[in-house]
Short mmCIF file of C-alpha atoms in Angstrom, two decimals:
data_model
loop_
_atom_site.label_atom_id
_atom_site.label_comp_id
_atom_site.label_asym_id
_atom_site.label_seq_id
_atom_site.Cartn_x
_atom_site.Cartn_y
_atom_site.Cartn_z
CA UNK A 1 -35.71 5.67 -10.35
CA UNK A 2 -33.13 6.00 -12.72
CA UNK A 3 -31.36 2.65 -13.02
CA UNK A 4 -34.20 -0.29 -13.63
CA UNK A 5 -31.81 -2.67 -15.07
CA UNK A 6 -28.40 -1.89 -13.80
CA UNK A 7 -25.62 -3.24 -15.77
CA UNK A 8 -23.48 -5.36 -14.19
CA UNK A 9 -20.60 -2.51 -14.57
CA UNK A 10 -22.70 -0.36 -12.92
CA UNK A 11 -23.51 -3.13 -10.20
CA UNK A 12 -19.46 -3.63 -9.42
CA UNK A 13 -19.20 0.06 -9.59
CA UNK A 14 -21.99 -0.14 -7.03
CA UNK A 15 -20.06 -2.14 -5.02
CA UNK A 16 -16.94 -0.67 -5.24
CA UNK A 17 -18.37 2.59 -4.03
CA UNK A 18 -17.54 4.22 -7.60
CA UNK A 19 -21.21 5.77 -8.25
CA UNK A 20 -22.86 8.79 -7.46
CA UNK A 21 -25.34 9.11 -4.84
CA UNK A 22 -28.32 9.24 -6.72
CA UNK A 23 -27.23 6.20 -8.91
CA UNK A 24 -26.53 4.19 -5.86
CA UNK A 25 -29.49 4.66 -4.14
CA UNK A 26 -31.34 4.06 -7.08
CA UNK A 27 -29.52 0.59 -6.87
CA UNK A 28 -30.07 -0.11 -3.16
CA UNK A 29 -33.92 0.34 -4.02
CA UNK A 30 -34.25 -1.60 -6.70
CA UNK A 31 -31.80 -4.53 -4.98
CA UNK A 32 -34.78 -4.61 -1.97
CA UNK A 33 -37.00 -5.99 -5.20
CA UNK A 34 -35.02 -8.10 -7.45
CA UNK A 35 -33.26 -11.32 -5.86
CA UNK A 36 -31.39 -11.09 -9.02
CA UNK A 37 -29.70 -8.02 -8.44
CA UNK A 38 -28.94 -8.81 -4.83
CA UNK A 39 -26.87 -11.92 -5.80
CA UNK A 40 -25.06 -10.39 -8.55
CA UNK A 41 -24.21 -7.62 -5.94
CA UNK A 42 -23.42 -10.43 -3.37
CA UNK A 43 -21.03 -12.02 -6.20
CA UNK A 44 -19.36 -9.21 -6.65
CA UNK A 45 -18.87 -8.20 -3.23
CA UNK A 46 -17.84 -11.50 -2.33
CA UNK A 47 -14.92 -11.91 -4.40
CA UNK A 48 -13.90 -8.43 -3.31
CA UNK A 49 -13.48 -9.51 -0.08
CA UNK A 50 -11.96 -13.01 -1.38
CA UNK A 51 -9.09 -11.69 -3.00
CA UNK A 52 -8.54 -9.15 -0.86
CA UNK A 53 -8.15 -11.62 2.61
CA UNK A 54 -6.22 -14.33 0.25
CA UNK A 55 -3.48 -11.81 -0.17
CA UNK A 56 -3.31 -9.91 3.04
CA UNK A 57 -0.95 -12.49 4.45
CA UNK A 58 1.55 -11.32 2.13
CA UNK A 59 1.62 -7.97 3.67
CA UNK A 60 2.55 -9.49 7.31
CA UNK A 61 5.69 -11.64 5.49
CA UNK A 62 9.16 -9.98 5.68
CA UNK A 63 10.69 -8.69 2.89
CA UNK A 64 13.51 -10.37 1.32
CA UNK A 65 16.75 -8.35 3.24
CA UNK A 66 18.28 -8.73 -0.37
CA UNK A 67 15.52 -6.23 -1.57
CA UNK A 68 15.32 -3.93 0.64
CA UNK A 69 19.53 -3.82 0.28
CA UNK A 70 18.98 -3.55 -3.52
CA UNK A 71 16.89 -0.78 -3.12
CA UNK A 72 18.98 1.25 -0.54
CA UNK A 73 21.88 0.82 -2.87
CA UNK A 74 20.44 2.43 -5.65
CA UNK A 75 19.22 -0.33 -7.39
CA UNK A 76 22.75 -1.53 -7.75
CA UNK A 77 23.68 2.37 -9.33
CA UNK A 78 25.83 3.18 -6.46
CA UNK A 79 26.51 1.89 -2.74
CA UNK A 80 24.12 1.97 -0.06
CA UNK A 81 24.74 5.16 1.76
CA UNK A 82 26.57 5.33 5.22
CA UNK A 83 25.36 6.58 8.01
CA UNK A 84 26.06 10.60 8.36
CA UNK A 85 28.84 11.32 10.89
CA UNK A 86 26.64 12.77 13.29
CA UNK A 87 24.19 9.65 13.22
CA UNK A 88 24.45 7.65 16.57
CA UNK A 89 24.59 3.87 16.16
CA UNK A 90 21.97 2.06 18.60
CA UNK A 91 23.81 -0.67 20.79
CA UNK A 92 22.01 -3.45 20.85
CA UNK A 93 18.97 -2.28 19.12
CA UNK A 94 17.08 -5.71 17.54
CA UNK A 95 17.79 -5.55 13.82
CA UNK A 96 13.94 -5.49 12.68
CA UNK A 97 13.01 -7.36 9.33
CA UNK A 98 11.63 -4.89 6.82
CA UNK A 99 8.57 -5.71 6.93
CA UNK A 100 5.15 -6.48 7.34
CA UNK A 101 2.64 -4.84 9.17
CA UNK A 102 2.04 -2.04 6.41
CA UNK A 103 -0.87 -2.15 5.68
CA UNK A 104 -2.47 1.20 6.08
CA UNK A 105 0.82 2.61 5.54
CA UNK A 106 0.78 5.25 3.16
CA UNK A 107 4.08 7.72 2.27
CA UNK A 108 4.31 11.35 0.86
CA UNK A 109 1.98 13.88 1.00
CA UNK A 110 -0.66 12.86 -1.96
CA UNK A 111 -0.62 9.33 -0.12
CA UNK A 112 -0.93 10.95 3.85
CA UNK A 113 -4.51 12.19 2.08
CA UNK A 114 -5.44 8.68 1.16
CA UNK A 115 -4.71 7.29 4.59
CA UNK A 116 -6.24 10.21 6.58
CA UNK A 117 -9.53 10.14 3.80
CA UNK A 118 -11.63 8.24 6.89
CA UNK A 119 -10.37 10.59 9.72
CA UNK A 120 -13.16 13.35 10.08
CA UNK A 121 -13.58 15.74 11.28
CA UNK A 122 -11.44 17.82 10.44
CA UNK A 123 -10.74 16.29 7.01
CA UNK A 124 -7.03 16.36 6.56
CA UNK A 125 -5.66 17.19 3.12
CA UNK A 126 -1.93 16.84 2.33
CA UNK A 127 -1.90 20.89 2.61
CA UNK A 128 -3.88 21.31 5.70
CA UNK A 129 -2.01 17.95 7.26
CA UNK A 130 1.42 19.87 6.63
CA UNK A 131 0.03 23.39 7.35
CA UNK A 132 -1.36 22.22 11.24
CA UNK A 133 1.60 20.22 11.84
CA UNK A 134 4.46 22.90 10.58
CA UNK A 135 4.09 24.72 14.11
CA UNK A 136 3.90 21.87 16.41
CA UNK A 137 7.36 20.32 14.77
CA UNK A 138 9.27 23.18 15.17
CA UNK A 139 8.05 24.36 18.58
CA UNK A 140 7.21 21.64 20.77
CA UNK A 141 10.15 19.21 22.80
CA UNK A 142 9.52 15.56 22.85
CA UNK A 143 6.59 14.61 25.17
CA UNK A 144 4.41 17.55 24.97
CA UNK A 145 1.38 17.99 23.40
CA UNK A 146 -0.61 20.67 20.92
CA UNK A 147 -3.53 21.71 18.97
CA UNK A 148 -2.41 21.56 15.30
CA UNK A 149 -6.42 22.20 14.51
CA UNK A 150 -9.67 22.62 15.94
CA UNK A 151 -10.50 18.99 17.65
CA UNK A 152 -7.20 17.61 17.38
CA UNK A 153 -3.68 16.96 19.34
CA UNK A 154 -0.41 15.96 18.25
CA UNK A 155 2.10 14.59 20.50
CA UNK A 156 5.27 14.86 19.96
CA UNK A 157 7.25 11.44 20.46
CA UNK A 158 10.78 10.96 19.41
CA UNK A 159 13.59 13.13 17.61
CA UNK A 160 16.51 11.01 15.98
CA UNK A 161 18.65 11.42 12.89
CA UNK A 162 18.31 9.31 9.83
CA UNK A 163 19.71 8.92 6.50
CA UNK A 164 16.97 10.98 5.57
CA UNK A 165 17.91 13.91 7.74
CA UNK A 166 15.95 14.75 11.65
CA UNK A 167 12.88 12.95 11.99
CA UNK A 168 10.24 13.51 14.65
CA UNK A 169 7.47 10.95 15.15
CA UNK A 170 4.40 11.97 16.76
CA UNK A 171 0.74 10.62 17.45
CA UNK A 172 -2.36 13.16 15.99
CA UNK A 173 -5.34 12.38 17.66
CA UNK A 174 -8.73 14.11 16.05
CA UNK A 175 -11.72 14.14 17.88
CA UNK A 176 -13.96 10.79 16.97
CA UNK A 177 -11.79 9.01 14.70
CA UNK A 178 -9.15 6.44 15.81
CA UNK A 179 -5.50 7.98 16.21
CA UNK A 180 -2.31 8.05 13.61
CA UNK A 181 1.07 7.13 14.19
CA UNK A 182 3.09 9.42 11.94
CA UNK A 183 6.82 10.93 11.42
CA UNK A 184 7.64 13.41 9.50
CA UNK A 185 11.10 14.56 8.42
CA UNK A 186 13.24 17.61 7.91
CA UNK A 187 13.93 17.44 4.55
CA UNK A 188 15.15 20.62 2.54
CA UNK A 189 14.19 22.63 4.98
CA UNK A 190 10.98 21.63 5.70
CA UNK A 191 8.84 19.40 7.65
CA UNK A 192 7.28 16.81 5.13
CA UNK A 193 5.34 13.73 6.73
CA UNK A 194 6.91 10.69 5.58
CA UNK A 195 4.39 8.00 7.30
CA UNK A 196 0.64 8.04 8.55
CA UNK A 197 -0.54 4.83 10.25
CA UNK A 198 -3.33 3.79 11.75
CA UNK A 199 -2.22 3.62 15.83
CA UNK A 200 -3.12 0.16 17.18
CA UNK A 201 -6.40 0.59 19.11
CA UNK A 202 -6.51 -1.65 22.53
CA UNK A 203 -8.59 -4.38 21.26
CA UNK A 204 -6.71 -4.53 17.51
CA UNK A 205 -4.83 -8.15 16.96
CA UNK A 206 -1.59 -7.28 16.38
CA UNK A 207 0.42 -10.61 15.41
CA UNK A 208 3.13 -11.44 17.32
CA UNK A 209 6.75 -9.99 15.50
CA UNK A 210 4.49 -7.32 13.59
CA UNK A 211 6.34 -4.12 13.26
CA UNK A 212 4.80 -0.25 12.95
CA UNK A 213 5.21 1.41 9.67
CA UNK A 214 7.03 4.34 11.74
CA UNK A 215 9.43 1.15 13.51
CA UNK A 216 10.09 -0.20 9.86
CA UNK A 217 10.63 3.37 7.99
CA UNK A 218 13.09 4.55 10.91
CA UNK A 219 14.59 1.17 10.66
CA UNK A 220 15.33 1.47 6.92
CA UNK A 221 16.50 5.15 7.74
CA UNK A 222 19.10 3.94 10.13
CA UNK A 223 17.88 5.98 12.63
CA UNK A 224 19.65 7.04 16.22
CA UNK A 225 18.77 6.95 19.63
CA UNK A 226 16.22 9.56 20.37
CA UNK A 227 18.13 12.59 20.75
CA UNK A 228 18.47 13.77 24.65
CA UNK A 229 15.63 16.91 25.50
CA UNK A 230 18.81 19.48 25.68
CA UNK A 231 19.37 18.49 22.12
CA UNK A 232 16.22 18.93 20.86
CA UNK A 233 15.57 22.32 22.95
CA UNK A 234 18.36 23.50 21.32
CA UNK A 235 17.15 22.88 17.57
CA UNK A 236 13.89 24.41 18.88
CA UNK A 237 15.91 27.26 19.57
CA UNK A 238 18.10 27.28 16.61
CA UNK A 239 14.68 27.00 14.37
CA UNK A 240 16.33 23.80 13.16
CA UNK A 241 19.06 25.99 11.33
CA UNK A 242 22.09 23.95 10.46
CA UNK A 243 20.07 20.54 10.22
CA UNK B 1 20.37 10.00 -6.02
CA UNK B 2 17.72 11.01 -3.32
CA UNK B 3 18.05 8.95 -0.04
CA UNK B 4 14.43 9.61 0.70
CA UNK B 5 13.28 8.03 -2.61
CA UNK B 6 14.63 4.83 -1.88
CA UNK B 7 13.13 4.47 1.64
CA UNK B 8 9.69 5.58 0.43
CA UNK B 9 10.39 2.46 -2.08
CA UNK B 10 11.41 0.22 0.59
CA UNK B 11 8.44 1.01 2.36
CA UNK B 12 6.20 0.28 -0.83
CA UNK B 13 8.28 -3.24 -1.11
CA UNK B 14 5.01 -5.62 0.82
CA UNK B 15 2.73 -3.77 -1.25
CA UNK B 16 4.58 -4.43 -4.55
CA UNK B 17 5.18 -7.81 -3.19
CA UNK B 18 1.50 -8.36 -3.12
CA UNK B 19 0.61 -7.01 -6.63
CA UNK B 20 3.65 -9.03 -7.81
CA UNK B 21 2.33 -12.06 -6.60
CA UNK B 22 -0.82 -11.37 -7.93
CA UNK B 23 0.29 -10.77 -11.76
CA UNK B 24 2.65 -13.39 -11.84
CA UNK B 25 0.96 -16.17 -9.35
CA UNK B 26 4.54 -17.33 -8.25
CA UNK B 27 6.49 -16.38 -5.30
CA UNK B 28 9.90 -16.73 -7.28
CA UNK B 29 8.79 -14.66 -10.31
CA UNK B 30 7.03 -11.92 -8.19
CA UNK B 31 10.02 -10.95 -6.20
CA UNK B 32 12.38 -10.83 -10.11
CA UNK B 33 9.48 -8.46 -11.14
CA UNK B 34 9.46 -6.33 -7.96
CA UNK B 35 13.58 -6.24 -7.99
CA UNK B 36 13.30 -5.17 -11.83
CA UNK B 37 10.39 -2.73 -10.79
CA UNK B 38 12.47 -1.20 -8.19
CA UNK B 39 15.80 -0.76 -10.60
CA UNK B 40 13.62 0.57 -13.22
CA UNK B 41 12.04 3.64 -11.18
CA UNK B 42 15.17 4.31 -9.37
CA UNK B 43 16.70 4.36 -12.19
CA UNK B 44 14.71 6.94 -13.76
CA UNK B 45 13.58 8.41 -10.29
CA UNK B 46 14.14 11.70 -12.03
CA UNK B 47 10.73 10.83 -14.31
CA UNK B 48 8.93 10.72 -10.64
CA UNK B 49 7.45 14.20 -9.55
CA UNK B 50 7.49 14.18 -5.89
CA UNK B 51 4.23 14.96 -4.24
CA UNK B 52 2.16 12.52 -7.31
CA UNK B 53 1.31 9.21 -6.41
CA UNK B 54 4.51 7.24 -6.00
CA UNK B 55 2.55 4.14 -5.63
CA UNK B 56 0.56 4.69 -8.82
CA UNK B 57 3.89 5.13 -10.84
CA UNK B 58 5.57 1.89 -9.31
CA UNK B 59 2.57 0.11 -9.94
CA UNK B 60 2.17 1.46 -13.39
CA UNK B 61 6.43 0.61 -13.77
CA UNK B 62 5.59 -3.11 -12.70
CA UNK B 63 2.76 -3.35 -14.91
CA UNK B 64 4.90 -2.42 -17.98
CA UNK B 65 7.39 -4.79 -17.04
CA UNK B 66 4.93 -7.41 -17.00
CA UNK B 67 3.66 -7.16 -19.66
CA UNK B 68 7.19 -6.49 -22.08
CA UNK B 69 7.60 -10.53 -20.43
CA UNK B 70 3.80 -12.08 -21.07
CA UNK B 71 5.23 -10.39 -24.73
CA UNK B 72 8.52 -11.82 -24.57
CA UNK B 73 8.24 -15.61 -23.36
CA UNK B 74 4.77 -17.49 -23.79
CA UNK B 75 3.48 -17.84 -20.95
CA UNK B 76 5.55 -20.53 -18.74
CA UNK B 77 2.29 -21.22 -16.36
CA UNK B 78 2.34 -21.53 -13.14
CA UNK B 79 5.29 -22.67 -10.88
CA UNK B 80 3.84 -24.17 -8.11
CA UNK B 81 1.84 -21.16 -7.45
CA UNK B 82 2.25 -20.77 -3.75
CA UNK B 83 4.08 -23.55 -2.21
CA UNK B 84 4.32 -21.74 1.32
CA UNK B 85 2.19 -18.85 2.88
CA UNK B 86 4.46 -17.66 5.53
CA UNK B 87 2.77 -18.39 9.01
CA UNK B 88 1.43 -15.31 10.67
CA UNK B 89 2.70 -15.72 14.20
CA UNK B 90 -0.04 -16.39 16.83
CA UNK B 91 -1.89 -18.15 14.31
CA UNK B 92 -2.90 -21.99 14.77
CA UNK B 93 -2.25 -24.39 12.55
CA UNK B 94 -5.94 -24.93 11.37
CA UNK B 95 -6.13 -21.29 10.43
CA UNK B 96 -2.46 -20.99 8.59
CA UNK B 97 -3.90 -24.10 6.11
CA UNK B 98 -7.07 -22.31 5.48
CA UNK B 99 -4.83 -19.31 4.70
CA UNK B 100 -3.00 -21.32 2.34
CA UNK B 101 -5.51 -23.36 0.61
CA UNK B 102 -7.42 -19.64 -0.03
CA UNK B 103 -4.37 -18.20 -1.63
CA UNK B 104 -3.88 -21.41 -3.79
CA UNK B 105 -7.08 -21.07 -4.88
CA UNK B 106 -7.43 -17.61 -5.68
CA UNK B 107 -3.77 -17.83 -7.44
CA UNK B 108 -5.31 -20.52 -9.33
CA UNK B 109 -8.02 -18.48 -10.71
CA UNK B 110 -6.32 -15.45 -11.55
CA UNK B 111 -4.18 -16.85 -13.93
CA UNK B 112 -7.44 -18.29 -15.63
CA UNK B 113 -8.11 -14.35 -16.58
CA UNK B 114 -6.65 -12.74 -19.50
CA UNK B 115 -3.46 -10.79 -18.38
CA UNK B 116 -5.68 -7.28 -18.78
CA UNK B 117 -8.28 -8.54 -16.24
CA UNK B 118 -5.78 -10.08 -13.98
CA UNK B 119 -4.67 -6.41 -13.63
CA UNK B 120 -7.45 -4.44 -13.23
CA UNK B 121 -9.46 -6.94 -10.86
CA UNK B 122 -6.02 -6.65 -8.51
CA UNK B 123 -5.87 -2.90 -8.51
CA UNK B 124 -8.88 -2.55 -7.77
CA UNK B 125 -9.51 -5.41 -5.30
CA UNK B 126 -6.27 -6.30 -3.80
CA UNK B 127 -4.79 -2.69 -4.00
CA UNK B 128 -7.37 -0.72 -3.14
CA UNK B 129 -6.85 1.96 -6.06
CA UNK B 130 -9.70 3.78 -7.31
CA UNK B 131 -11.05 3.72 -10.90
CA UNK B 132 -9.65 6.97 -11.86
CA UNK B 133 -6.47 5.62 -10.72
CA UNK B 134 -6.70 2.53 -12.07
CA UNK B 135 -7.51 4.53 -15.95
CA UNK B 136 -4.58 6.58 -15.33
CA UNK B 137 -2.07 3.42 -14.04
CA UNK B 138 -3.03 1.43 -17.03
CA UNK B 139 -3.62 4.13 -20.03
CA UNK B 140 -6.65 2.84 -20.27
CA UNK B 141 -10.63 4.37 -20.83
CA UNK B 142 -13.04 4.41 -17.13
CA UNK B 143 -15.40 2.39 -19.25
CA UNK B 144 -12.76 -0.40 -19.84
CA UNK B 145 -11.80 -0.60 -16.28
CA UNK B 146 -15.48 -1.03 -15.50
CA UNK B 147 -16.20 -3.48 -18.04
CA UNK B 148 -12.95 -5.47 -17.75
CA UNK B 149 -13.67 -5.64 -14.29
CA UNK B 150 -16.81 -6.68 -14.83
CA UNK B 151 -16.46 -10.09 -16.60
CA UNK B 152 -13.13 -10.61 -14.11
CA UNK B 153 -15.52 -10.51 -11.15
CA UNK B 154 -18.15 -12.97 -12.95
CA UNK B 155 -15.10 -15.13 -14.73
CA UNK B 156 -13.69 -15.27 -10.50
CA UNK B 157 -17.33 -15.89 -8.75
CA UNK B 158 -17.76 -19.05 -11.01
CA UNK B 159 -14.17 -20.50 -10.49
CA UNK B 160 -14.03 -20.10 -6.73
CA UNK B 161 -17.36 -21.42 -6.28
CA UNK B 162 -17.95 -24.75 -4.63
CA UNK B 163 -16.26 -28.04 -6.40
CA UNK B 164 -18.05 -28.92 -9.52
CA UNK B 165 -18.63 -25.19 -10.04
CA UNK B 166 -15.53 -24.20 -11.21
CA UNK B 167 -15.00 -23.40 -15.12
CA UNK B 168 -12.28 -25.00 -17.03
CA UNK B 169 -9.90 -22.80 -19.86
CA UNK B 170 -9.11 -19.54 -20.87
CA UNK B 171 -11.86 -17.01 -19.91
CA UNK B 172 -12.64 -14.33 -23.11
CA UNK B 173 -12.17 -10.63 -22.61
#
C-alpha cells in the first residue's frame, strides 16, 4: 500500500475525488482499518455536503431585475440593445424572473464539456458535442428527430430569433444517461451551443415558479414566438444564408 | 460590444450570486461585488477568449475585487449575515427555517476563516471547480489549494459542530 498515513490533504483530496486511482484505493483500504481515518474522511465529506446544501437556495432566488438590466446594458457602457426588426414580440408571454433553477446550467463550449462530463456513453467533448449536432441544426424542421452519434437522438424543438441571432433548442438523448435540454445559436455563421441542462426526469422536484436554463437564457435573449414550419423549411433550404 | 457575452453573464448571475454571498457573508455586499464583477469583465470583455472558461475568469474577476476591498477598508464584519433566505416555493415552513438557520450558520463560520481559505473552501465546495481550476483562478500552487483547504475543512468541522463545540476567534492559516 502506498499511503499508510495519509495526510489530511491527501484525505480531502480523497474526498474530493482529486487522487489517482491507485492513491485512492490505497485510502479506501486503509480507511476499512483505522476509525481514525474514516472520521477525518467523514469530516471532510460532511462539510462538503454542508456548505454545499446551505447555499443551494441561493441558486433557486431570482436575480435582482436591476442586474440582469445592468448587465444587458453593457455594464452601464452603452444601452441595452433593442430588439432586431425582424424579432417578433410575444403577446402576452409571462415576463419570467431571471432566475433560479440553474443549477447544472453550464454556457459555451469548454463549459457544455463540464455539464455533459457524466453523460456516457458516448462521452461528449465540446468538439464532438458541436461536430454531431452541426448536421441535425441545419437539416432537420422543428419536431423531428436524428442520430447526431452512435446511441443518441436529438430532437429538434423550437426555432425563434433572439438578440443573439436564430436559436434552436433541442433535447439529446444518449443511450443510459438522463437527457439534456440544450439550445444552441447561429452565431457568425455557425451553430455554437449556448446551454446544456439536465432535462427534468419524471420523479425530479421541481419547485413551484422554477424556470429551465433554456426558458431563462431565451428570456434574457428576448426571444420570438417559435417561428412557423414554412419559415424554418425555408432556412433549411436557404442553408441558413442571410441569418 | 458582443450581445452574446452579456447573456452568457446573465446566465452566470445565481452562480456569482452564490460565490458572492459566500466571500462577503452579506446579501447587500454580495450583490455590490457581483454588479462591480459584472462591469469589470464587460468592461474588458475583450481580455476574455471565447471558448476558455468564462466562469473561471468571472470568478477569478470577483475574487480580485474582493480582495482590492478586504485591502481597502478593515474588515466591517458581518451585516446581519443573512436576514432572509428567500422561500423556495412548495416548501413548508418547518423546512424554509431549517434552510435558514443552516445558511446562518455556515455564513457564520466562513467569515471565521482567513479571507484565502474562505476562497478556496467555496470554490471548491460550493462551486464545484476542480483543483487545477481552483490553482489557475487564484494564481496560486496545487499544494496550497490542498493545504489551505485542508485546515478550512478542519477550522469548519469544529465550528459547525454541535453547541459547545464550536471554536471562538480568528482561525490561523
Amino acid at each position: 500500500m502506498a499511503t499508510l498515513h495519509p495526510s489530511d490533504e491527501e484525505l480531502v483530496a480523497y474526498v474530493d475525488g482529486e487522487l489517482d486511482l491507485a492513491k485512492a484505493m490505497s485510502i479506501t483500504e486503509a480507511l476499512a482499518d483505522d476509525p481514525h481515518l474514516a472520521a477525518r474522511v467523514d469530516l471532510f465529506r460532511t462539510t462538503r455536503a454542508r456548505l454545499k446544501d446551505a447555499f443551494s437556495p441561493v441558486m433557486a432566488e431570482p436575480v435582482p431585475p436591476s442586474l440582469t438590466r445592468f448587465v444587458m446594458s453593457g455594464g452601464g457602457l452603452e444601452p441595452a440593445p433593442s430588439i432586431t426588426a425582424t424579432a417578433v414580440a410575444r403577446p402576452g408571454r409571462r415576463t419570467v424572473p431571471m432566475a433560479a433553477a440553474l443549477g447544472g446550467l453550464i454556457l459555451g463550449a469548454s463549459a457544455t464539456w463540464l455539464a455533459l462530463r457524466p453523460m456516457s456513453p458516448p462521452s461528449w467533448t465540446p468538439t464532438s458535442l458541436a461536430a454531431a449536432l452541426e448536421t441535425p441544426l441545419a437539416t432537420l424542421a422543428d419536431g423531428s428527430s436524428g442520430a447526431p452519434a452512435p446511441a443518441a437522438t436529438v430532437a429538434l424543438r423550437h426555432t425563434v430569433r433572439t438578440r443573439a441571432g436564430l436559436c434552436r433548442s433541442f433535447t439529446l438523448t444518449t443511450s443510459g444517461a438522463r437527457p439534456y435540454d440544450g439550445l444552441a445559436c447561429r452565431i457568425a455563421g455557425a451553430w455554437q451551443v449556448q446551454v446544456m441542462a439536465a432535462a427534468p426526469e419524471g420523479d425530479t422536484f421541481v419547485p413551484a415558479g422554477a424556470i429551465r436554463p433554456v426558458d431563462a437564457f431565451l428570456d434574457a435573449a428576448e426571444a420570438s414566438d417559435p417561428l412557423p414550419a414554412d419559415e424554418v423549411k425555408r432556412l433549411i433550404e436557404r442553408r441558413w444564408a442571410g441569418d | 460590444m458582443n450581445v452574446d457575452i452579456r447573456l452568457q453573464v446573465v446566465t452566470m448571475l445565481p452562480r456569482l450570486r452564490r460565490f458572492a454571498l459566500s466571500l462577503t457573508g452579506s446579501r447587500d455586499r454580495a450583490d455590490d461585488l457581483v454588479q462591480a464583477t459584472c462591469e469589470r469583465a464587460l468592461r474588458s470583455a475583450g481580455n476574455w477568449e471565447p471558448g476558455t472558461r468564462l466562469d473561471s475568469w468571472l470568478y477569478r474577476i470577483m475574487q480580485n475585487l474582493w480582495i482590492d476591498e478586504i485591502r481597502k477598508a478593515k474588515p466591517r464584519g458581518t451585516e446581519v449575515p443573512v436576514d432572509e433566505v428567500h422561500d423556495l416555493a412548495g416548501e413548508d415552513g418547518e423546512r424554509s427555517a431549517l434552510a435558514r438557520l443552516s445558511m446562518q450558520q455556515i455564513l457564520r463560520a466562513l467569515e471565521q476563516l482567513p479571507s484565502e481559505q474562505r476562497s478556496v473552501v467555496s470554490l471548491v465546495c460550493i462551486e464545484d471547480m476542480s483543483y487545477r481550476e481552483v490553482a489557475d483562478i487564484l494564481a496560486i500552487p496545487m499544494g496550497t489549494v490542498m493545504s489551505r483547504l485542508s485546515r478550512a475543512r478542519t477550522a469548519l468541522g469544529a465550528l459547525l459542530q454541535p453547541a459547545g463545540g464550536a471554536a471562538d476567534g480568528r482561525l490561523g492559516g
